[in-house]
mmCIF file of C-alpha atoms and ligand atoms in Angstrom:
data_model
loop_
_atom_site.group_PDB
_atom_site.id
_atom_site.type_symbol
_atom_site.label_atom_id
_atom_site.label_comp_id
_atom_site.label_asym_id
_atom_site.label_seq_id
_atom_site.Cartn_x
_atom_site.Cartn_y
_atom_site.Cartn_z
ATOM 1 C CA MET A 1234 -12.284 -23.424 -12.796
ATOM 2 C CA SER A 1235 -9.204 -22.981 -10.814
ATOM 3 C CA VAL A 1236 -7.932 -19.409 -9.758
ATOM 4 C CA LEU A 1237 -4.971 -19.862 -12.476
ATOM 5 C CA GLU A 1238 -7.424 -20.656 -15.108
ATOM 6 C CA GLU A 1239 -9.696 -17.893 -14.092
ATOM 7 C CA VAL A 1240 -6.988 -15.513 -14.132
ATOM 8 C CA LEU A 1241 -5.472 -16.716 -17.516
ATOM 9 C CA THR A 1242 -9.149 -16.457 -18.935
ATOM 10 C CA ALA A 1243 -9.460 -12.943 -17.684
ATOM 11 C CA ASN A 1244 -6.295 -11.859 -19.220
ATOM 12 C CA ARG A 1245 -7.353 -13.362 -22.640
ATOM 13 C CA HIS A 1246 -10.250 -11.137 -22.542
ATOM 14 C CA TYR A 1247 -8.070 -8.142 -21.342
ATOM 15 C CA VAL A 1248 -5.899 -8.474 -24.319
ATOM 16 C CA GLU A 1249 -8.521 -8.693 -26.948
ATOM 17 C CA GLY A 1250 -9.452 -5.186 -25.671
ATOM 18 C CA PHE A 1251 -5.963 -3.834 -25.291
ATOM 19 C CA GLY A 1252 -6.180 -1.598 -28.168
ATOM 20 C CA GLU A 1253 -3.752 1.359 -27.978
ATOM 21 C CA LYS A 1254 -2.474 0.626 -24.576
ATOM 22 C CA GLY A 1255 0.651 -1.078 -26.231
ATOM 23 C CA ASP A 1256 1.852 2.557 -27.190
ATOM 24 C CA LEU A 1257 1.888 3.939 -23.319
ATOM 25 C CA ALA A 1258 4.946 5.551 -22.346
ATOM 26 C CA LEU A 1259 6.978 4.124 -19.276
ATOM 27 C CA PRO A 1260 6.709 7.333 -17.219
ATOM 28 C CA PRO A 1261 3.341 7.888 -15.474
ATOM 29 C CA ALA A 1262 1.250 10.443 -17.670
ATOM 30 C CA ARG A 1263 -0.143 12.238 -14.718
ATOM 31 C CA GLN A 1264 2.891 12.323 -12.734
ATOM 32 C CA PHE A 1265 1.793 11.136 -9.415
ATOM 33 C CA ALA A 1266 2.238 8.092 -6.947
ATOM 34 C CA ILE A 1267 -0.110 6.355 -4.500
ATOM 35 C CA LEU A 1268 1.285 4.195 -1.634
ATOM 36 C CA THR A 1269 -1.653 2.200 -0.360
ATOM 37 C CA CYS A 1270 -2.490 -0.929 1.451
ATOM 38 C CA MET A 1271 -2.697 -4.227 -0.466
ATOM 39 C CA ASP A 1272 -6.298 -4.989 1.131
ATOM 40 C CA ALA A 1273 -8.259 -6.527 -1.533
ATOM 41 C CA ARG A 1274 -11.237 -4.112 -1.004
ATOM 42 C CA LEU A 1275 -9.157 -1.120 -2.150
ATOM 43 C CA ASP A 1276 -8.969 -0.535 -5.911
ATOM 44 C CA PRO A 1277 -6.751 2.531 -6.331
ATOM 45 C CA ALA A 1278 -7.670 2.485 -9.988
ATOM 46 C CA LYS A 1279 -11.191 2.605 -9.309
ATOM 47 C CA TYR A 1280 -11.018 4.901 -5.991
ATOM 48 C CA ALA A 1281 -8.680 7.315 -7.678
ATOM 49 C CA GLY A 1282 -9.735 7.271 -11.240
ATOM 50 C CA LEU A 1283 -6.477 5.758 -12.707
ATOM 51 C CA SER A 1284 -6.222 4.349 -16.229
ATOM 52 C CA GLU A 1285 -3.212 2.178 -17.426
ATOM 53 C CA GLY A 1286 -0.152 4.620 -17.726
ATOM 54 C CA ASP A 1287 -1.494 7.244 -15.462
ATOM 55 C CA ALA A 1288 0.169 6.871 -12.136
ATOM 56 C CA HIS A 1289 2.614 4.587 -9.939
ATOM 57 C CA VAL A 1290 0.891 2.477 -7.251
ATOM 58 C CA ILE A 1291 2.946 1.050 -4.541
ATOM 59 C CA ARG A 1292 1.218 -1.357 -2.246
ATOM 60 C CA ASN A 1293 2.009 -3.451 0.939
ATOM 61 C CA ALA A 1294 0.367 -4.394 3.979
ATOM 62 C CA GLY A 1295 -1.014 -1.450 5.652
ATOM 63 C CA GLY A 1296 0.506 0.988 2.866
ATOM 64 C CA ARG A 1297 3.217 1.734 5.057
ATOM 65 C CA ALA A 1298 6.280 3.857 4.315
ATOM 66 C CA SER A 1299 8.653 0.824 4.407
ATOM 67 C CA ASP A 1300 12.408 1.124 3.216
ATOM 68 C CA ASP A 1301 11.161 -0.775 0.338
ATOM 69 C CA ALA A 1302 8.159 1.652 -0.240
ATOM 70 C CA ILE A 1303 10.454 4.381 -0.112
ATOM 71 C CA ARG A 1304 12.741 2.714 -2.565
ATOM 72 C CA SER A 1305 9.743 2.653 -4.861
ATOM 73 C CA LEU A 1306 8.982 6.322 -4.401
ATOM 74 C CA VAL A 1307 12.443 7.409 -5.012
ATOM 75 C CA ILE A 1308 12.687 5.552 -8.272
ATOM 76 C CA SER A 1309 9.275 7.080 -8.966
ATOM 77 C CA TYR A 1310 10.458 10.680 -8.925
ATOM 78 C CA LYS A 1311 14.174 10.376 -9.863
ATOM 79 C CA LEU A 1312 13.876 8.162 -12.926
ATOM 80 C CA LEU A 1313 9.960 8.596 -13.763
ATOM 81 C CA GLY A 1314 9.063 12.053 -12.895
ATOM 82 C CA THR A 1315 6.315 11.861 -10.362
ATOM 83 C CA LYS A 1316 5.765 15.340 -8.749
ATOM 84 C CA GLU A 1317 3.195 14.541 -6.105
ATOM 85 C CA TRP A 1318 2.367 11.671 -3.600
ATOM 86 C CA PHE A 1319 -0.292 10.296 -1.678
ATOM 87 C CA VAL A 1320 -0.332 7.921 1.447
ATOM 88 C CA ILE A 1321 -3.525 6.416 1.868
ATOM 89 C CA HIS A 1322 -4.209 4.099 4.288
ATOM 90 C CA HIS A 1323 -7.894 2.518 5.126
ATOM 91 C CA SER A 1324 -10.404 1.623 7.968
ATOM 92 C CA ASP A 1325 -10.823 -1.641 9.255
ATOM 93 C CA CYS A 1326 -7.154 -2.542 8.095
ATOM 94 C CA GLY A 1327 -5.912 -5.905 9.182
ATOM 95 C CA MET A 1328 -2.648 -4.410 10.538
ATOM 96 C CA GLU A 1329 -4.609 -3.037 13.392
ATOM 97 C CA PHE A 1330 -5.816 -6.303 14.541
ATOM 98 C CA PHE A 1331 -2.189 -7.757 15.714
ATOM 99 C CA THR A 1332 1.128 -6.690 17.012
ATOM 100 C CA ASP A 1333 4.607 -7.768 16.197
ATOM 101 C CA GLU A 1334 4.402 -9.897 19.271
ATOM 102 C CA VAL A 1335 1.366 -11.451 18.084
ATOM 103 C CA ILE A 1336 2.385 -12.570 14.531
ATOM 104 C CA ARG A 1337 5.824 -13.603 15.868
ATOM 105 C CA GLY A 1338 4.095 -16.028 18.184
ATOM 106 C CA LEU A 1339 1.641 -17.238 15.426
ATOM 107 C CA LEU A 1340 4.458 -18.015 13.163
ATOM 108 C CA ALA A 1341 6.591 -19.529 15.771
ATOM 109 C CA ASN A 1342 3.564 -21.890 16.388
ATOM 110 C CA SER A 1343 3.110 -22.875 12.764
ATOM 111 C CA LEU A 1344 2.977 -21.791 9.227
ATOM 112 C CA ASP A 1345 -0.480 -22.679 8.688
ATOM 113 C CA THR A 1346 -3.012 -19.609 8.411
ATOM 114 C CA ALA A 1347 -4.238 -18.521 11.690
ATOM 115 C CA ALA A 1348 -8.069 -18.003 12.614
ATOM 116 C CA LEU A 1349 -9.356 -14.527 13.067
ATOM 117 C CA GLY A 1350 -12.089 -14.310 15.798
ATOM 118 C CA PRO A 1351 -13.549 -11.618 18.143
ATOM 119 C CA ASP A 1352 -10.276 -11.735 20.096
ATOM 120 C CA GLY A 1353 -7.904 -11.410 17.424
ATOM 121 C CA PHE A 1354 -5.884 -14.137 15.623
ATOM 122 C CA THR A 1355 -5.317 -17.422 17.205
ATOM 123 C CA ASP A 1356 -3.002 -20.106 15.543
ATOM 124 C CA VAL A 1357 -4.716 -23.350 14.761
ATOM 125 C CA GLY A 1358 -1.946 -25.060 12.822
ATOM 126 C CA GLU A 1359 0.117 -28.218 13.698
ATOM 127 C CA GLY A 1360 3.443 -26.772 13.568
ATOM 128 C CA PRO A 1361 6.512 -26.734 13.218
ATOM 129 C CA GLY A 1362 6.627 -22.618 12.759
ATOM 130 C CA SER A 1363 9.586 -20.420 12.620
ATOM 131 C CA ALA A 1364 11.340 -18.155 14.832
ATOM 132 C CA GLU A 1365 12.139 -15.975 11.973
ATOM 133 C CA GLY A 1366 9.395 -13.596 12.316
ATOM 134 C CA ALA A 1367 11.050 -12.292 15.331
ATOM 135 C CA TYR A 1368 13.598 -10.639 12.827
ATOM 136 C CA VAL A 1369 10.833 -8.822 10.964
ATOM 137 C CA ASP A 1370 9.371 -5.494 11.795
ATOM 138 C CA TRP A 1371 5.905 -6.269 10.861
ATOM 139 C CA LEU A 1372 4.748 -2.212 10.794
ATOM 140 C CA THR A 1373 1.688 -2.918 12.320
ATOM 141 C CA ILE A 1374 -0.937 -0.053 13.139
ATOM 142 C CA ALA A 1375 -1.912 0.852 16.649
ATOM 143 C CA ASP A 1376 -3.497 4.442 15.777
ATOM 144 C CA ARG A 1377 -5.116 4.689 12.339
ATOM 145 C CA SER A 1378 -4.402 8.548 11.765
ATOM 146 C CA GLN A 1379 -1.110 8.826 13.694
ATOM 147 C CA ALA A 1380 0.219 5.910 11.196
ATOM 148 C CA VAL A 1381 -0.746 7.948 8.177
ATOM 149 C CA VAL A 1382 1.068 10.784 9.846
ATOM 150 C CA ASP A 1383 4.115 8.837 10.651
ATOM 151 C CA ASP A 1384 4.596 7.397 7.231
ATOM 152 C CA VAL A 1385 4.032 11.036 5.563
ATOM 153 C CA ALA A 1386 6.462 12.448 8.043
ATOM 154 C CA ARG A 1387 9.023 9.500 7.396
ATOM 155 C CA ILE A 1388 8.676 10.011 3.721
ATOM 156 C CA ARG A 1389 9.069 13.923 4.111
ATOM 157 C CA ARG A 1390 12.337 13.513 6.124
ATOM 158 C CA HIS A 1391 14.080 10.822 4.161
ATOM 159 C CA PRO A 1392 17.551 12.225 2.598
ATOM 160 C CA LEU A 1393 16.650 10.999 -0.961
ATOM 161 C CA VAL A 1394 13.284 12.686 -1.150
ATOM 162 C CA PRO A 1395 13.226 16.252 -2.275
ATOM 163 C CA GLY A 1396 11.360 18.896 -0.399
ATOM 164 C CA ARG A 1397 9.279 20.117 -3.592
ATOM 165 C CA ILE A 1398 7.149 16.749 -3.652
ATOM 166 C CA PRO A 1399 3.997 17.279 -1.635
ATOM 167 C CA VAL A 1400 3.017 14.291 0.061
ATOM 168 C CA TYR A 1401 -0.874 13.854 0.937
ATOM 169 C CA GLY A 1402 -2.036 11.707 3.959
ATOM 170 C CA TYR A 1403 -5.487 10.210 3.412
ATOM 171 C CA VAL A 1404 -7.727 7.164 4.909
ATOM 172 C CA TYR A 1405 -10.038 5.409 2.603
ATOM 173 C CA ASP A 1406 -13.262 4.488 4.253
ATOM 174 C CA VAL A 1407 -14.158 0.802 3.224
ATOM 175 C CA ARG A 1408 -17.819 1.404 4.130
ATOM 176 C CA SER A 1409 -18.301 4.314 1.760
ATOM 177 C CA GLY A 1410 -15.548 4.146 -0.772
ATOM 178 C CA ARG A 1411 -14.439 7.826 0.323
ATOM 179 C CA LEU A 1412 -11.097 9.332 0.777
ATOM 180 C CA ILE A 1413 -10.801 11.288 4.052
ATOM 181 C CA GLU A 1414 -7.974 13.461 4.588
ATOM 182 C CA VAL A 1415 -5.709 13.331 7.726
ATOM 183 C CA PRO A 1416 -4.863 16.982 7.990
ATOM 184 C CA ALA A 1417 -1.948 16.617 10.251
ATOM 185 C CA ALA A 1418 -0.372 14.079 7.827
ATOM 186 C CA THR A 1419 -0.702 16.353 4.786
ATOM 187 C CA ALA A 1420 0.584 19.186 7.080
ATOM 188 C CA ALA A 1421 3.569 16.957 7.752
ATOM 189 C CA GLY A 1422 3.954 16.228 4.035
ATOM 190 C CA ALA A 1423 3.959 19.935 2.948
ATOM 191 C CA VAL A 1424 6.493 21.107 0.554
ATOM 192 C CA THR A 1425 9.743 22.343 2.251
ATOM 193 C CA ALA A 1426 11.475 23.821 -0.937
HETATM 194 ZN ZN1 LIG B 1363 -5.100 -2.534 5.246
#
């Protein structure tokens, strides 16, 4: 079965058990949001105990507080009433394994998938690539805890984010499934109003 067929088959089963979920309200019932990494090992519904309708989950590479992540968070409180936010990065994040310079070089070389070895990513494609990568801020991670602090602090000081919303900073441990607080991040995200 192709991935497409697998997904559509799984969806048919999901629909069979959908039950009362069609009556869920649009605003998240538990009034909170999680910004986290797209890493396939992370399942916020499981690690944070979410059901459909409970919370907003905003995901990108690294779980970074990009302009677009903040756009979603602003909509999350302003239109849909969330009152607490979590920024959750994780151990062994792929965003720790390259820099802007590296991914720009890989993309300039080819658009094929690079190989990951002990010395990082190397390009194995034929090319041509594109120089467009030079115009993207890839928001890579040099220091795991500091990145959580930086993202929480950026959200806290954003002019469209009210001081009444606490922003908690955590790292998810991919070996144990545990959420580990980054106290400096949570302190940076403390309510100010
Ligand atoms: Zn990640």
